[in-house]
C-alpha atoms as a printed R data frame, in Angstrom:
    type eleno elety resid chain resno       x       y       z
1   ATOM     1    CA   UNK     A     1 -15.719  10.373   9.926
2   ATOM     2    CA   UNK     A     2 -13.759   7.370  11.627
3   ATOM     3    CA   UNK     A     3  -9.872   7.411  12.082
4   ATOM     4    CA   UNK     A     4  -8.066   5.612   9.222
5   ATOM     5    CA   UNK     A     5  -6.858   2.199  10.162
6   ATOM     6    CA   UNK     A     6  -3.765   2.461   8.166
7   ATOM     7    CA   UNK     A     7  -2.486   5.706   6.418
8   ATOM     8    CA   UNK     A     8   1.334   5.898   4.330
9   ATOM     9    CA   UNK     A     9   2.133   9.014   2.560
10  ATOM    10    CA   UNK     A    10   5.439   9.398   0.201
11  ATOM    11    CA   UNK     A    11   4.653   6.275  -1.419
12  ATOM    12    CA   UNK     A    12   5.479   5.053  -5.091
13  ATOM    13    CA   UNK     A    13   2.691   3.606  -6.734
14  ATOM    14    CA   UNK     A    14   3.627   1.938 -10.375
15  ATOM    15    CA   UNK     A    15   1.982  -0.484 -12.503
16  ATOM    16    CA   UNK     A    16   4.239  -2.713 -14.391
17  ATOM    17    CA   UNK     A    17   7.085  -0.504 -15.477
18  ATOM    18    CA   UNK     A    18   5.316   2.781 -15.380
19  ATOM    19    CA   UNK     A    19   5.246   4.962 -12.376
20  ATOM    20    CA   UNK     A    20   1.792   6.657 -11.498
21  ATOM    21    CA   UNK     A    21   3.364   8.468  -8.664
22  ATOM    22    CA   UNK     A    22   6.276   9.315  -6.820
23  ATOM    23    CA   UNK     A    23   4.707  10.712  -3.626
24  ATOM    24    CA   UNK     A    24   1.407   9.191  -3.149
25  ATOM    25    CA   UNK     A    25  -0.862   7.922  -0.380
26  ATOM    26    CA   UNK     A    26  -2.000   4.576   0.520
27  ATOM    27    CA   UNK     A    27  -5.104   4.366   2.981
28  ATOM    28    CA   UNK     A    28  -7.117   1.612   4.515
29  ATOM    29    CA   UNK     A    29 -10.384   3.487   5.920
30  ATOM    30    CA   UNK     A    30 -13.833   1.938   6.596
31  ATOM    31    CA   UNK     A    31 -13.615  -1.464   5.170
32  ATOM    32    CA   UNK     A    32 -11.729   0.209   1.955
33  ATOM    33    CA   UNK     A    33  -7.992   0.629   0.502
34  ATOM    34    CA   UNK     A    34  -7.374   3.634  -1.524
35  ATOM    35    CA   UNK     A    35  -4.406   4.602  -3.674
36  ATOM    36    CA   UNK     A    36  -3.885   8.456  -4.213
37  ATOM    37    CA   UNK     A    37  -1.952  10.756  -5.845
38  ATOM    38    CA   UNK     A    38   0.107  13.277  -4.079
39  ATOM    39    CA   UNK     A    39  -2.894  15.762  -5.120
40  ATOM    40    CA   UNK     A    40  -5.717  13.262  -3.455
41  ATOM    41    CA   UNK     A    41  -7.120  12.209  -6.718
42  ATOM    42    CA   UNK     A    42  -8.017   8.479  -6.355
43  ATOM    43    CA   UNK     A    43  -5.835   6.045  -8.643
44  ATOM    44    CA   UNK     A    44  -7.929   2.906  -7.512
45  ATOM    45    CA   UNK     A    45  -9.706   1.290  -4.468
46  ATOM    46    CA   UNK     A    46 -11.426  -1.751  -3.428
47  ATOM    47    CA   UNK     A    47 -13.057  -3.512  -0.696
48  ATOM    48    CA   UNK     A    48 -10.046  -5.074   1.842
49  ATOM    49    CA   UNK     A    49 -11.580  -8.118   1.356
50  ATOM    50    CA   UNK     A    50 -10.936  -8.161  -2.177
51  ATOM    51    CA   UNK     A    51  -7.376  -6.876  -2.257
52  ATOM    52    CA   UNK     A    52  -4.627  -9.440  -2.228
53  ATOM    53    CA   UNK     A    53  -1.236  -7.680  -0.514
54  ATOM    54    CA   UNK     A    54   1.881  -9.523  -0.904
55  ATOM    55    CA   UNK     A    55   5.969  -9.262  -0.709
56  ATOM    56    CA   UNK     A    56   7.641  -9.773  -3.972
57  ATOM    57    CA   UNK     A    57  10.029 -12.089  -4.383
58  ATOM    58    CA   UNK     A    58  13.784 -10.848  -4.232
59  ATOM    59    CA   UNK     A    59  12.507  -7.377  -3.683
60  ATOM    60    CA   UNK     A    60  13.885  -4.848  -1.127
61  ATOM    61    CA   UNK     A    61  12.329  -4.697   2.287
62  ATOM    62    CA   UNK     A    62  10.531  -1.346   1.186
63  ATOM    63    CA   UNK     A    63   8.124  -3.004  -1.861
64  ATOM    64    CA   UNK     A    64   4.977  -4.791  -1.260
65  ATOM    65    CA   UNK     A    65   2.411  -5.822  -4.068
66  ATOM    66    CA   UNK     A    66  -1.354  -4.788  -3.874
67  ATOM    67    CA   UNK     A    67  -3.861  -6.632  -6.322
68  ATOM    68    CA   UNK     A    68  -7.066  -4.452  -6.478
69  ATOM    69    CA   UNK     A    69  -9.871  -4.881  -9.311
70  ATOM    70    CA   UNK     A    70  -7.540  -7.295 -11.324
71  ATOM    71    CA   UNK     A    71  -4.500  -4.855 -11.600
72  ATOM    72    CA   UNK     A    72  -1.404  -5.328  -9.999
73  ATOM    73    CA   UNK     A    73   0.567  -2.370  -8.295
74  ATOM    74    CA   UNK     A    74   3.948  -1.947  -6.803
75  ATOM    75    CA   UNK     A    75   3.907   0.132  -3.783
76  ATOM    76    CA   UNK     A    76   7.536   1.439  -2.342
77  ATOM    77    CA   UNK     A    77   7.163   2.515   0.955
78  ATOM    78    CA   UNK     A    78   9.610   3.354   3.540
79  ATOM    79    CA   UNK     A    79  12.386   0.629   4.392
80  ATOM    80    CA   UNK     A    80  12.225   0.599   8.062
81  ATOM    81    CA   UNK     A    81   9.164   2.376  10.299
82  ATOM    82    CA   UNK     A    82   9.757   5.863  11.254
83  ATOM    83    CA   UNK     A    83  10.642   6.672  14.775
84  ATOM    84    CA   UNK     A    84   7.657   8.091  16.879
85  ATOM    85    CA   UNK     A    85   6.849  11.659  15.991
86  ATOM    86    CA   UNK     A    86   9.153  11.321  12.851
87  ATOM    87    CA   UNK     A    87   7.556  11.846   9.505
88  ATOM    88    CA   UNK     A    88   8.075   9.305   6.503
89  ATOM    89    CA   UNK     A    89   6.269   6.062   5.048
90  ATOM    90    CA   UNK     A    90   6.008   2.796   7.177
91  ATOM    91    CA   UNK     A    91   7.519  -0.475   6.015
92  ATOM    92    CA   UNK     A    92   5.916  -2.509   3.791
93  ATOM    93    CA   UNK     A    93   5.451  -5.434   6.106
94  ATOM    94    CA   UNK     A    94   3.402  -3.066   8.305
95  ATOM    95    CA   UNK     A    95   0.983  -2.587   4.924
96  ATOM    96    CA   UNK     A    96   0.768  -6.274   4.427
97  ATOM    97    CA   UNK     A    97  -0.361  -7.098   7.882
98  ATOM    98    CA   UNK     A    98  -2.909  -3.677   8.198
99  ATOM    99    CA   UNK     A    99  -4.613  -5.215   4.919
100 ATOM   100    CA   UNK     A   100  -4.668  -8.936   6.685
101 ATOM   101    CA   UNK     A   101  -6.063  -7.629   9.847
102 ATOM   102    CA   UNK     A   102  -9.101  -5.263   8.312
103 ATOM   103    CA   UNK     A   103  -9.764  -7.874   5.906
104 ATOM   104    CA   UNK     A   104 -10.008 -10.402   9.159
105 ATOM   105    CA   UNK     A   105  -7.387 -12.751   7.570
106 ATOM   106    CA   UNK     A   106  -4.947 -13.665  10.302
107 ATOM   107    CA   UNK     A   107  -2.080 -14.815   8.314
């Protein structure tokens, strides 16, 4: 199995005003983006080319939006990248860059 291109754990995943998980996982692997619960159950997944990732207006640095299969998810990642070797979720900016890179879009 190939190494994932991007993985973030401890991610709060919500849909509109409803929280789906407070300690979920976001993974980009094999050309797919997967949103998982803390137990590893799949919330949603889609090919990276069909995903739109962006930063919401007027939101803190730790928030990102992901549009998958016609549904919009609000992801709360870490507000800064953890130090090398330290656990913790990466910044939302890194997630957005990873989606664009995996989809072959530059900017």
